[in-house]
Amino acid sequence: MEKADSSRRASKNQPNPLPILAILAKDVGELAVNEKQVFSPILKRWHPFSAGVAVATLHACYGNEIKQFISSIVELTPDAVQVLRAADKLEKDLVQIAVEDSVDSDDGGKAIIREMPPYEAEVAIANLVKGWIKARLDRIKEWVDRNLQQELPIPMHPALLPDLMAGLDRCLQYYATKAKSGCGSRNTYVPNMPALTRCTAGSKFAWKKKDKLPNTQKRNSQVVTMNGDNSFGVPQLYVRINTLHRIRSELDVLEKRIITHLRNSESAHAEDFTNGLAKKFELTPAACIEGVQQLSEAVAYKIIFHDLSHVLWDGLYVGEPSSSRIEPFTQELERNLLIISNTIHERVRTRIVTDIMRASFDGFLFVLLAGGPSRAFTLQDSQIIEDDFNSLKDLFWANGDGLPADLIDKFSTRVISILPLLKTDTESLVERYRRVTLETYGSSARSKLPLPPTSGQWNPTDPNSLLRVLCYRNDEAASKFLKKNYNLPKKL
């Protein structure tokens, strides 16, 4: 609880701080993994199912807290949902550890599981949702009754049609503008680049990737610094995208209905519609399209650079590339794509998936060229990286059921142009870098090679791109070149 209190104090500086019990669930889960990997192998000398006993104890301790919480909930709130979902995830993780630890026992772990009475978090969520629905339905019934009592015939003259259409147009435009405001953009989530470093020749790093797994969600502050905040959750952005799309698609129908009703009014005259028929919704369509575009980009870069940072920044190619490949990232990404397919309207789904693909390709390049000093690549690693990128592309192609192949090829061009540099020998790479730098800066670069600025538009003819490949090249020649010309450090 002390650790959770510390985490809560730290999270207060965030736009949406986590509830204390959600933080506690996360901390208990990390403690359970650490127990399983570090202590249980030793304790098995004295108890054959020590991990199972440990997680059963943790389950009971957290259970005391969550059951009091469940009994005190009176309405559905975002905090309550966060806590209950965190509790449900923790329970599933603890049960999984217990089952795996007791698989060789006589009863297959049934005795341990009986000592872990369920939290019933999902049942609590279902009951809260039922209560929420009932309250809203009761409120709608009150509105219906009130409106029936207040219904009066209100005369509407066709000459007022332009004012009516313009007023509705402004209101809908206002909603579209507000819906996208503050949601962020690409630059909100793409991290700042770390300072350039050089590799220690032939380094294998002081840790193994598998030893880092329990702490993979702890961001290495030396590698990246995020911009902006995390004010909007992805599900909230999904709702806004669907709403803007629905407004845009219903405008034509709304226009026709308004005009039809006014045409049938007693005071209607043909000349009244001369201006009115030409008065369409002029502001809302563009505002909705722009809103969907901005929200789609925000969703894509938030998912890749924020929500999946633990498997991208803190996982991909950290330490030994061969043991930290792309599969954990693609598995998490696939789960997000499945949610999108079940949530987003099919008419805007392709746009969002395309933006996510673009963001994932940007993230892949960022890892290769700006991943910080915990990453280094040999010539032999180039085939691993190329195979991983093909796996990432295949995820979006989905055996022909996903994005069109030509669209995938279009957005993968930049990554594909960089990959050959990773398999180019260091001597040729250095010569190429010298030549491109001289072509860029002229004769002034002959006496001392200037440090090329970062444009972010990486390509094989960009001096900064070539320099970054050398910075992450794990051999002595590259390290000596960077030391001699730029005196780059080996670590931050």
GROMACS .gro file of C-alpha atoms in nm:
model
  492
    1MET     CA    1   0.000   0.000   0.000
    2GLU     CA    2   0.293   0.235   0.070
    3LYS     CA    3   0.418   0.184  -0.284
    4ALA     CA    4   0.069   0.242  -0.420
    5ASP     CA    5   0.039   0.563  -0.218
    6SER     CA    6   0.370   0.680  -0.366
    7SER     CA    7   0.248   0.598  -0.717
    8ARG     CA    8  -0.078   0.781  -0.651
    9ARG     CA    9   0.108   1.094  -0.541
   10ALA     CA   10   0.315   1.077  -0.858
   11SER     CA   11   0.005   1.028  -1.074
   12LYS     CA   12  -0.165   1.337  -0.930
   13ASN     CA   13   0.043   1.543  -1.171
   14GLN     CA   14  -0.119   1.357  -1.462
   15PRO     CA   15  -0.444   1.479  -1.626
   16ASN     CA   16  -0.629   1.157  -1.533
   17PRO     CA   17  -0.465   1.011  -1.220
   18LEU     CA   18  -0.531   0.643  -1.158
   19PRO     CA   19  -0.746   0.542  -0.858
   20ILE     CA   20  -0.542   0.400  -0.570
   21LEU     CA   21  -0.684   0.047  -0.599
   22ALA     CA   22  -0.603   0.036  -0.971
   23ILE     CA   23  -0.245   0.133  -0.889
   24LEU     CA   24  -0.238  -0.128  -0.612
   25ALA     CA   25  -0.361  -0.398  -0.854
   26LYS     CA   26  -0.080  -0.315  -1.095
   27ASP     CA   27   0.180  -0.320  -0.816
   28VAL     CA   28   0.051  -0.652  -0.681
   29GLY     CA   29   0.071  -0.798  -1.032
   30GLU     CA   30   0.432  -0.687  -1.068
   31LEU     CA   31   0.510  -0.828  -0.724
   32ALA     CA   32   0.358  -1.163  -0.824
   33VAL     CA   33   0.568  -1.184  -1.141
   34ASN     CA   34   0.880  -1.095  -0.945
   35GLU     CA   35   0.792  -1.357  -0.683
   36LYS     CA   36   0.750  -1.621  -0.952
   37GLN     CA   37   1.072  -1.544  -1.137
   38VAL     CA   38   1.308  -1.455  -0.852
   39PHE     CA   39   1.203  -1.612  -0.523
   40SER     CA   40   0.989  -1.916  -0.608
   41PRO     CA   41   1.271  -2.107  -0.786
   42ILE     CA   42   1.464  -2.090  -0.457
   43LEU     CA   43   1.168  -2.155  -0.226
   44LYS     CA   44   1.071  -2.468  -0.423
   45ARG     CA   45   1.339  -2.650  -0.226
   46TRP     CA   46   1.108  -2.631   0.075
   47HIS     CA   47   0.765  -2.616  -0.091
   48PRO     CA   48   0.699  -2.766  -0.437
   49PHE     CA   49   0.426  -2.512  -0.519
   50SER     CA   50   0.566  -2.201  -0.355
   51ALA     CA   51   0.456  -1.966  -0.636
   52GLY     CA   52   0.097  -2.086  -0.607
   53VAL     CA   53   0.096  -2.031  -0.231
   54ALA     CA   54   0.246  -1.684  -0.277
   55VAL     CA   55  -0.009  -1.565  -0.535
   56ALA     CA   56  -0.295  -1.712  -0.330
   57THR     CA   57  -0.176  -1.498  -0.040
   58LEU     CA   58  -0.153  -1.189  -0.262
   59HIS     CA   59  -0.499  -1.269  -0.400
   60ALA     CA   60  -0.644  -1.278  -0.049
   61CYS     CA   61  -0.473  -0.953   0.057
   62TYR     CA   62  -0.599  -0.759  -0.245
   63GLY     CA   63  -0.936  -0.933  -0.211
   64ASN     CA   64  -0.990  -0.774   0.131
   65GLU     CA   65  -0.952  -0.429  -0.028
   66ILE     CA   66  -1.153  -0.487  -0.347
   67LYS     CA   67  -1.450  -0.646  -0.169
   68GLN     CA   68  -1.485  -0.343   0.058
   69PHE     CA   69  -1.466  -0.123  -0.250
   70ILE     CA   70  -1.733  -0.321  -0.437
   71SER     CA   71  -1.969  -0.306  -0.143
   72SER     CA   72  -1.934   0.073  -0.128
   73ILE     CA   73  -2.004   0.147  -0.497
   74VAL     CA   74  -2.339   0.311  -0.557
   75GLU     CA   75  -2.308   0.426  -0.919
   76LEU     CA   76  -2.107   0.369  -1.234
   77THR     CA   77  -1.811   0.606  -1.255
   78PRO     CA   78  -1.488   0.603  -1.464
   79ASP     CA   79  -1.285   0.543  -1.146
   80ALA     CA   80  -1.501   0.247  -1.047
   81VAL     CA   81  -1.465   0.090  -1.392
   82GLN     CA   82  -1.087   0.138  -1.386
   83VAL     CA   83  -1.057  -0.028  -1.046
   84LEU     CA   84  -1.283  -0.321  -1.134
   85ARG     CA   85  -1.107  -0.386  -1.464
   86ALA     CA   86  -0.769  -0.369  -1.292
   87ALA     CA   87  -0.892  -0.614  -1.026
   88ASP     CA   88  -1.025  -0.851  -1.290
   89LYS     CA   89  -0.694  -0.846  -1.480
   90LEU     CA   90  -0.496  -0.901  -1.161
   91GLU     CA   91  -0.712  -1.196  -1.061
   92LYS     CA   92  -0.671  -1.362  -1.401
   93ASP     CA   93  -0.293  -1.312  -1.387
   94LEU     CA   94  -0.269  -1.454  -1.034
   95VAL     CA   95  -0.483  -1.755  -1.120
   96GLN     CA   96  -0.272  -1.819  -1.429
   97ILE     CA   97   0.048  -1.821  -1.220
   98ALA     CA   98  -0.113  -2.054  -0.965
   99VAL     CA   99  -0.230  -2.297  -1.234
  100GLU     CA  100   0.110  -2.302  -1.407
  101ASP     CA  101   0.289  -2.360  -1.076
  102SER     CA  102   0.056  -2.642  -0.968
  103VAL     CA  103   0.017  -2.821  -1.301
  104ASP     CA  104   0.219  -3.121  -1.174
  105SER     CA  105   0.027  -3.153  -0.848
  106ASP     CA  106  -0.207  -3.447  -0.788
  107ASP     CA  107  -0.520  -3.234  -0.833
  108GLY     CA  108  -0.381  -3.009  -1.107
  109GLY     CA  109  -0.392  -2.702  -0.883
  110LYS     CA  110  -0.758  -2.726  -0.782
  111ALA     CA  111  -0.678  -2.693  -0.412
  112ILE     CA  112  -0.490  -2.368  -0.464
  113ILE     CA  113  -0.769  -2.227  -0.682
  114ARG     CA  114  -1.027  -2.309  -0.412
  115GLU     CA  115  -0.827  -2.084  -0.180
  116MET     CA  116  -0.878  -1.796  -0.423
  117PRO     CA  117  -1.251  -1.707  -0.412
  118PRO     CA  118  -1.334  -1.487  -0.714
  119TYR     CA  119  -1.352  -1.110  -0.682
  120GLU     CA  120  -1.654  -1.109  -0.918
  121ALA     CA  121  -1.543  -0.779  -1.065
  122GLU     CA  122  -1.715  -0.851  -1.396
  123VAL     CA  123  -2.042  -0.919  -1.214
  124ALA     CA  124  -2.006  -0.589  -1.030
  125ILE     CA  125  -1.947  -0.405  -1.359
  126ALA     CA  126  -2.252  -0.573  -1.515
  127ASN     CA  127  -2.472  -0.474  -1.220
  128LEU     CA  128  -2.347  -0.116  -1.233
  129VAL     CA  129  -2.414  -0.096  -1.606
  130LYS     CA  130  -2.766  -0.232  -1.553
  131GLY     CA  131  -2.827   0.035  -1.290
  132TRP     CA  132  -2.687   0.304  -1.518
  133ILE     CA  133  -2.912   0.192  -1.806
  134LYS     CA  134  -3.220   0.184  -1.583
  135ALA     CA  135  -3.149   0.536  -1.454
  136ARG     CA  136  -3.111   0.669  -1.809
  137LEU     CA  137  -3.426   0.497  -1.929
  138ASP     CA  138  -3.619   0.643  -1.636
  139ARG     CA  139  -3.484   0.986  -1.728
  140ILE     CA  140  -3.588   0.943  -2.092
  141LYS     CA  141  -3.938   0.844  -1.978
  142GLU     CA  142  -3.955   1.163  -1.769
  143TRP     CA  143  -3.853   1.368  -2.075
  144VAL     CA  144  -4.119   1.199  -2.287
  145ASP     CA  145  -4.391   1.265  -2.029
  146ARG     CA  146  -4.280   1.628  -1.988
  147ASN     CA  147  -4.273   1.690  -2.364
  148LEU     CA  148  -4.614   1.534  -2.413
  149GLN     CA  149  -4.755   1.776  -2.157
  150GLN     CA  150  -4.583   2.076  -2.317
  151GLU     CA  151  -4.652   2.001  -2.684
  152LEU     CA  152  -4.799   2.301  -2.862
  153PRO     CA  153  -4.833   2.370  -3.235
  154ILE     CA  154  -4.551   2.610  -3.327
  155PRO     CA  155  -4.599   2.788  -3.660
  156MET     CA  156  -4.293   2.784  -3.888
  157HIS     CA  157  -4.279   3.006  -4.196
  158PRO     CA  158  -4.072   2.885  -4.492
  159ALA     CA  159  -3.910   3.228  -4.518
  160LEU     CA  160  -3.728   3.145  -4.196
  161LEU     CA  161  -3.564   2.838  -4.352
  162PRO     CA  162  -3.226   3.007  -4.414
  163ASP     CA  163  -3.205   3.120  -4.052
  164LEU     CA  164  -3.300   2.773  -3.928
  165MET     CA  165  -3.042   2.600  -4.149
  166ALA     CA  166  -2.769   2.849  -4.061
  167GLY     CA  167  -2.838   2.816  -3.690
  168LEU     CA  168  -2.827   2.436  -3.698
  169ASP     CA  169  -2.513   2.453  -3.912
  170ARG     CA  170  -2.332   2.670  -3.657
  171CYS     CA  171  -2.437   2.446  -3.367
  172LEU     CA  172  -2.315   2.129  -3.538
  173GLN     CA  173  -1.992   2.298  -3.644
  174TYR     CA  174  -1.937   2.404  -3.283
  175TYR     CA  175  -1.976   2.044  -3.167
  176ALA     CA  176  -1.734   1.915  -3.434
  177THR     CA  177  -1.477   2.177  -3.335
  178LYS     CA  178  -1.509   2.104  -2.963
  179ALA     CA  179  -1.497   1.728  -3.021
  180LYS     CA  180  -1.147   1.744  -3.166
  181SER     CA  181  -1.005   2.018  -2.943
  182GLY     CA  182  -0.746   1.901  -2.694
  183CYS     CA  183  -0.733   1.547  -2.832
  184GLY     CA  184  -0.373   1.586  -2.945
  185SER     CA  185  -0.201   1.506  -3.272
  186ARG     CA  186   0.103   1.323  -3.401
  187ASN     CA  187   0.340   1.565  -3.229
  188THR     CA  188   0.163   1.517  -2.897
  189TYR     CA  189   0.266   1.153  -2.872
  190VAL     CA  190   0.584   1.117  -3.078
  191PRO     CA  191   0.869   1.139  -2.825
  192ASN     CA  192   1.162   1.376  -2.830
  193MET     CA  193   1.473   1.216  -2.971
  194PRO     CA  194   1.749   1.121  -2.727
  195ALA     CA  195   2.098   1.263  -2.771
  196LEU     CA  196   2.324   1.078  -3.015
  197THR     CA  197   2.561   0.819  -2.869
  198ARG     CA  198   2.799   0.559  -3.007
  199CYS     CA  199   2.813   0.187  -2.934
  200THR     CA  200   3.083   0.013  -2.737
  201ALA     CA  201   3.248  -0.209  -2.997
  202GLY     CA  202   3.119  -0.564  -2.979
  203SER     CA  203   2.904  -0.489  -2.673
  204LYS     CA  204   2.649  -0.743  -2.558
  205PHE     CA  205   2.513  -0.517  -2.282
  206ALA     CA  206   2.515  -0.595  -1.913
  207TRP     CA  207   2.170  -0.748  -1.903
  208LYS     CA  208   1.965  -1.006  -2.084
  209LYS     CA  209   1.629  -0.915  -2.230
  210LYS     CA  210   1.452  -1.195  -2.042
  211ASP     CA  211   1.569  -1.050  -1.713
  212LYS     CA  212   1.396  -0.720  -1.794
  213LEU     CA  213   1.050  -0.862  -1.845
  214PRO     CA  214   0.906  -0.791  -1.497
  215ASN     CA  215   0.984  -0.421  -1.538
  216THR     CA  216   0.913  -0.370  -1.905
  217GLN     CA  217   0.642  -0.117  -1.832
  218LYS     CA  218   0.882   0.113  -1.650
  219ARG     CA  219   0.984   0.374  -1.906
  220ASN     CA  220   1.353   0.444  -1.949
  221SER     CA  221   1.360   0.822  -1.912
  222GLN     CA  222   1.697   0.835  -2.090
  223VAL     CA  223   1.545   0.708  -2.410
  224VAL     CA  224   1.234   0.914  -2.470
  225THR     CA  225   1.041   1.209  -2.337
  226MET     CA  226   0.675   1.230  -2.429
  227ASN     CA  227   0.511   1.552  -2.540
  228GLY     CA  228   0.167   1.674  -2.434
  229ASP     CA  229  -0.066   1.492  -2.200
  230ASN     CA  230  -0.294   1.192  -2.188
  231SER     CA  231  -0.626   1.368  -2.130
  232PHE     CA  232  -0.837   1.154  -2.362
  233GLY     CA  233  -0.873   0.777  -2.351
  234VAL     CA  234  -0.882   0.584  -2.678
  235PRO     CA  235  -1.244   0.459  -2.627
  236GLN     CA  236  -1.357   0.820  -2.582
  237LEU     CA  237  -1.189   0.917  -2.909
  238TYR     CA  238  -1.359   0.622  -3.083
  239VAL     CA  239  -1.699   0.750  -2.971
  240ARG     CA  240  -1.625   1.098  -3.105
  241ILE     CA  241  -1.509   0.962  -3.441
  242ASN     CA  242  -1.830   0.760  -3.478
  243THR     CA  243  -2.042   1.060  -3.377
  244LEU     CA  244  -1.877   1.296  -3.626
  245HIS     CA  245  -1.916   1.039  -3.901
  246ARG     CA  246  -2.284   0.994  -3.815
  247ILE     CA  247  -2.347   1.369  -3.819
  248ARG     CA  248  -2.175   1.402  -4.156
  249SER     CA  249  -2.369   1.113  -4.309
  250GLU     CA  250  -2.708   1.236  -4.180
  251LEU     CA  251  -2.681   1.599  -4.300
  252ASP     CA  252  -2.836   1.537  -4.641
  253VAL     CA  253  -3.127   1.350  -4.485
  254LEU     CA  254  -3.182   1.629  -4.233
  255GLU     CA  255  -3.180   1.895  -4.504
  256LYS     CA  256  -3.442   1.709  -4.708
  257ARG     CA  257  -3.668   1.649  -4.407
  258ILE     CA  258  -3.665   2.015  -4.303
  259ILE     CA  259  -3.748   2.134  -4.651
  260THR     CA  260  -4.018   1.868  -4.700
  261HIS     CA  261  -4.195   1.959  -4.377
  262LEU     CA  262  -4.188   2.329  -4.459
  263ARG     CA  263  -4.315   2.270  -4.812
  264ASN     CA  264  -4.619   2.100  -4.662
  265SER     CA  265  -4.695   2.386  -4.426
  266GLU     CA  266  -5.008   2.594  -4.486
  267SER     CA  267  -4.815   2.916  -4.539
  268ALA     CA  268  -4.573   2.772  -4.794
  269HIS     CA  269  -4.525   2.952  -5.128
  270ALA     CA  270  -4.291   2.858  -5.409
  271GLU     CA  271  -4.099   3.185  -5.388
  272ASP     CA  272  -4.023   3.119  -5.020
  273PHE     CA  273  -3.792   2.835  -5.119
  274THR     CA  274  -3.592   3.019  -5.382
  275ASN     CA  275  -3.318   3.107  -5.132
  276GLY     CA  276  -3.393   2.837  -4.880
  277LEU     CA  277  -3.333   2.544  -5.114
  278ALA     CA  278  -2.986   2.676  -5.191
  279LYS     CA  279  -2.907   2.720  -4.825
  280LYS     CA  280  -2.738   2.397  -4.728
  281PHE     CA  281  -2.522   2.301  -4.433
  282GLU     CA  282  -2.207   2.483  -4.533
  283LEU     CA  283  -1.984   2.467  -4.222
  284THR     CA  284  -2.056   2.130  -4.065
  285PRO     CA  285  -1.941   1.886  -4.339
  286ALA     CA  286  -1.588   2.027  -4.355
  287ALA     CA  287  -1.570   2.049  -3.974
  288CYS     CA  288  -1.673   1.683  -3.939
  289ILE     CA  289  -1.422   1.565  -4.200
  290GLU     CA  290  -1.144   1.762  -4.036
  291GLY     CA  291  -1.246   1.635  -3.693
  292VAL     CA  292  -1.238   1.271  -3.803
  293GLN     CA  293  -0.896   1.323  -3.961
  294GLN     CA  294  -0.747   1.479  -3.648
  295LEU     CA  295  -0.906   1.230  -3.408
  296SER     CA  296  -0.794   0.938  -3.626
  297GLU     CA  297  -0.434   1.061  -3.621
  298ALA     CA  298  -0.449   1.120  -3.246
  299VAL     CA  299  -0.582   0.766  -3.186
  300ALA     CA  300  -0.312   0.612  -3.405
  301TYR     CA  301  -0.014   0.785  -3.248
  302LYS     CA  302  -0.153   0.750  -2.897
  303ILE     CA  303  -0.190   0.375  -2.939
  304ILE     CA  304   0.157   0.324  -3.088
  305PHE     CA  305   0.367   0.574  -2.895
  306HIS     CA  306   0.182   0.576  -2.561
  307ASP     CA  307  -0.040   0.275  -2.500
  308LEU     CA  308   0.204   0.024  -2.655
  309SER     CA  309   0.523   0.194  -2.539
  310HIS     CA  310   0.602  -0.095  -2.303
  311VAL     CA  311   0.641  -0.333  -2.599
  312LEU     CA  312   0.782  -0.079  -2.844
  313TRP     CA  313   1.015   0.161  -2.659
  314ASP     CA  314   1.086  -0.057  -2.362
  315GLY     CA  315   1.095  -0.385  -2.551
  316LEU     CA  316   1.177  -0.393  -2.922
  317TYR     CA  317   1.550  -0.466  -2.981
  318VAL     CA  318   1.651  -0.363  -2.630
  319GLY     CA  319   1.971  -0.548  -2.541
  320GLU     CA  320   2.013  -0.841  -2.778
  321PRO     CA  321   1.796  -0.789  -3.093
  322SER     CA  322   1.759  -1.163  -3.154
  323SER     CA  323   1.588  -1.208  -2.815
  324SER     CA  324   1.374  -0.893  -2.822
  325ARG     CA  325   1.195  -0.911  -3.153
  326ILE     CA  326   0.866  -0.763  -3.274
  327GLU     CA  327   0.617  -1.035  -3.182
  328PRO     CA  328   0.508  -0.887  -2.843
  329PHE     CA  329   0.440  -0.556  -3.017
  330THR     CA  330   0.241  -0.710  -3.303
  331GLN     CA  331   0.036  -0.920  -3.059
  332GLU     CA  332  -0.066  -0.611  -2.861
  333LEU     CA  333  -0.129  -0.417  -3.181
  334GLU     CA  334  -0.349  -0.693  -3.319
  335ARG     CA  335  -0.567  -0.677  -3.007
  336ASN     CA  336  -0.615  -0.304  -3.062
  337LEU     CA  337  -0.704  -0.359  -3.428
  338LEU     CA  338  -0.966  -0.615  -3.325
  339ILE     CA  339  -1.125  -0.361  -3.089
  340ILE     CA  340  -1.134  -0.108  -3.374
  341SER     CA  341  -1.303  -0.356  -3.607
  342ASN     CA  342  -1.575  -0.412  -3.346
  343THR     CA  343  -1.615  -0.046  -3.249
  344ILE     CA  344  -1.555   0.192  -3.539
  345HIS     CA  345  -1.805   0.243  -3.822
  346GLU     CA  346  -1.687   0.057  -4.131
  347ARG     CA  347  -1.690   0.375  -4.342
  348VAL     CA  348  -1.411   0.531  -4.131
  349ARG     CA  349  -1.241   0.211  -4.012
  350THR     CA  350  -0.997   0.196  -4.303
  351ARG     CA  351  -0.880   0.549  -4.236
  352ILE     CA  352  -0.802   0.475  -3.869
  353VAL     CA  353  -0.625   0.147  -3.945
  354THR     CA  354  -0.420   0.325  -4.213
  355ASP     CA  355  -0.318   0.594  -3.964
  356ILE     CA  356  -0.222   0.325  -3.713
  357MET     CA  357  -0.013   0.153  -3.979
  358ARG     CA  358   0.163   0.481  -4.057
  359ALA     CA  359   0.226   0.543  -3.688
  360SER     CA  360   0.360   0.188  -3.636
  361PHE     CA  361   0.601   0.229  -3.929
  362ASP     CA  362   0.716   0.561  -3.781
  363GLY     CA  363   0.765   0.388  -3.445
  364PHE     CA  364   0.965   0.109  -3.606
  365LEU     CA  365   1.198   0.360  -3.771
  366PHE     CA  366   1.223   0.557  -3.449
  367VAL     CA  367   1.347   0.246  -3.266
  368LEU     CA  368   1.610   0.184  -3.536
  369LEU     CA  369   1.738   0.541  -3.568
  370ALA     CA  370   1.656   0.708  -3.235
  371GLY     CA  371   1.609   0.423  -2.989
  372GLY     CA  372   1.868   0.538  -2.738
  373PRO     CA  373   2.185   0.374  -2.603
  374SER     CA  374   2.012   0.052  -2.498
  375ARG     CA  375   2.003  -0.056  -2.863
  376ALA     CA  376   2.282  -0.162  -3.100
  377PHE     CA  377   2.280  -0.357  -3.426
  378THR     CA  378   2.532  -0.572  -3.607
  379LEU     CA  379   2.528  -0.649  -3.979
  380GLN     CA  380   2.380  -0.990  -3.895
  381ASP     CA  381   2.086  -0.824  -3.718
  382SER     CA  382   1.973  -0.665  -4.046
  383GLN     CA  383   1.796  -0.984  -4.157
  384ILE     CA  384   1.611  -1.008  -3.825
  385ILE     CA  385   1.496  -0.648  -3.859
  386GLU     CA  386   1.384  -0.698  -4.219
  387ASP     CA  387   1.188  -1.012  -4.126
  388ASP     CA  388   1.024  -0.828  -3.835
  389PHE     CA  389   0.916  -0.542  -4.059
  390ASN     CA  390   0.764  -0.791  -4.302
  391SER     CA  391   0.570  -0.940  -4.009
  392LEU     CA  392   0.443  -0.594  -3.921
  393LYS     CA  393   0.328  -0.535  -4.279
  394ASP     CA  394   0.160  -0.877  -4.287
  395LEU     CA  395  -0.043  -0.782  -3.979
  396PHE     CA  396  -0.208  -0.500  -4.176
  397TRP     CA  397  -0.249  -0.708  -4.490
  398ALA     CA  398  -0.417  -0.988  -4.290
  399ASN     CA  399  -0.400  -1.244  -4.572
  400GLY     CA  400  -0.590  -1.011  -4.801
  401ASP     CA  401  -0.864  -0.922  -4.554
  402GLY     CA  402  -0.692  -0.607  -4.426
  403LEU     CA  403  -0.557  -0.301  -4.604
  404PRO     CA  404  -0.485  -0.310  -4.979
  405ALA     CA  405  -0.131  -0.420  -5.065
  406ASP     CA  406  -0.063  -0.105  -5.267
  407LEU     CA  407  -0.160   0.113  -4.969
  408ILE     CA  408   0.075  -0.083  -4.742
  409ASP     CA  409   0.355  -0.050  -4.999
  410LYS     CA  410   0.295   0.324  -5.022
  411PHE     CA  411   0.341   0.384  -4.648
  412SER     CA  412   0.629   0.137  -4.609
  413THR     CA  413   0.849   0.310  -4.868
  414ARG     CA  414   1.053   0.508  -4.617
  415VAL     CA  415   1.128   0.211  -4.393
  416ILE     CA  416   1.221  -0.003  -4.693
  417SER     CA  417   1.461   0.268  -4.814
  418ILE     CA  418   1.644   0.263  -4.477
  419LEU     CA  419   1.669  -0.115  -4.431
  420PRO     CA  420   1.950  -0.164  -4.690
  421LEU     CA  421   2.168   0.073  -4.485
  422LEU     CA  422   2.155  -0.173  -4.194
  423LYS     CA  423   2.319  -0.443  -4.407
  424THR     CA  424   2.582  -0.209  -4.561
  425ASP     CA  425   2.931  -0.264  -4.420
  426THR     CA  426   3.067   0.015  -4.196
  427GLU     CA  427   3.347   0.124  -4.429
  428SER     CA  428   3.107   0.175  -4.720
  429LEU     CA  429   2.861   0.348  -4.488
  430VAL     CA  430   3.126   0.593  -4.366
  431GLU     CA  431   3.232   0.675  -4.721
  432ARG     CA  432   2.874   0.727  -4.823
  433TYR     CA  433   2.818   0.955  -4.524
  434ARG     CA  434   3.127   1.162  -4.614
  435ARG     CA  435   3.016   1.197  -4.975
  436VAL     CA  436   2.657   1.297  -4.891
  437THR     CA  437   2.777   1.544  -4.628
  438LEU     CA  438   3.015   1.708  -4.875
  439GLU     CA  439   2.737   1.730  -5.133
  440THR     CA  440   2.511   1.892  -4.872
  441TYR     CA  441   2.756   2.135  -4.708
  442GLY     CA  442   3.011   2.192  -4.982
  443SER     CA  443   3.385   2.254  -4.936
  444SER     CA  444   3.337   2.375  -4.577
  445ALA     CA  445   3.286   2.012  -4.476
  446ARG     CA  446   3.630   1.900  -4.601
  447SER     CA  447   3.829   2.017  -4.299
  448LYS     CA  448   3.573   1.907  -4.037
  449LEU     CA  449   3.254   1.713  -4.087
  450PRO     CA  450   2.961   1.914  -3.949
  451LEU     CA  451   2.700   1.745  -3.729
  452PRO     CA  452   2.391   1.730  -3.952
  453PRO     CA  453   2.066   1.845  -3.790
  454THR     CA  454   1.777   1.606  -3.739
  455SER     CA  455   1.501   1.661  -3.991
  456GLY     CA  456   1.294   1.355  -3.898
  457GLN     CA  457   1.244   1.292  -4.271
  458TRP     CA  458   1.472   0.992  -4.277
  459ASN     CA  459   1.597   0.860  -4.610
  460PRO     CA  460   1.920   0.702  -4.747
  461THR     CA  461   2.045   1.035  -4.889
  462ASP     CA  462   1.994   1.229  -4.564
  463PRO     CA  463   2.324   1.284  -4.375
  464ASN     CA  464   2.152   1.260  -4.036
  465SER     CA  465   1.992   0.926  -4.129
  466LEU     CA  466   2.330   0.782  -4.232
  467LEU     CA  467   2.490   0.915  -3.914
  468ARG     CA  468   2.223   0.752  -3.699
  469VAL     CA  469   2.280   0.414  -3.862
  470LEU     CA  470   2.649   0.452  -3.768
  471CYS     CA  471   2.553   0.552  -3.411
  472TYR     CA  472   2.366   0.224  -3.366
  473ARG     CA  473   2.623   0.012  -3.553
  474ASN     CA  474   2.777  -0.230  -3.306
  475ASP     CA  475   3.137  -0.246  -3.428
  476GLU     CA  476   3.473  -0.086  -3.358
  477ALA     CA  477   3.509   0.100  -3.688
  478ALA     CA  478   3.183   0.292  -3.643
  479SER     CA  479   3.263   0.374  -3.281
  480LYS     CA  480   3.610   0.508  -3.370
  481PHE     CA  481   3.470   0.721  -3.653
  482LEU     CA  482   3.208   0.879  -3.426
  483LYS     CA  483   3.461   0.932  -3.146
  484LYS     CA  484   3.715   1.097  -3.378
  485ASN     CA  485   3.477   1.326  -3.567
  486TYR     CA  486   3.211   1.411  -3.305
  487ASN     CA  487   3.340   1.281  -2.972
  488LEU     CA  488   3.004   1.119  -2.908
  489PRO     CA  489   2.964   0.951  -2.566
  490LYS     CA  490   2.891   0.579  -2.528
  491LYS     CA  491   2.598   0.644  -2.297
  492LEU     CA  492   2.377   0.930  -2.181
   0.00000   0.00000   0.00000
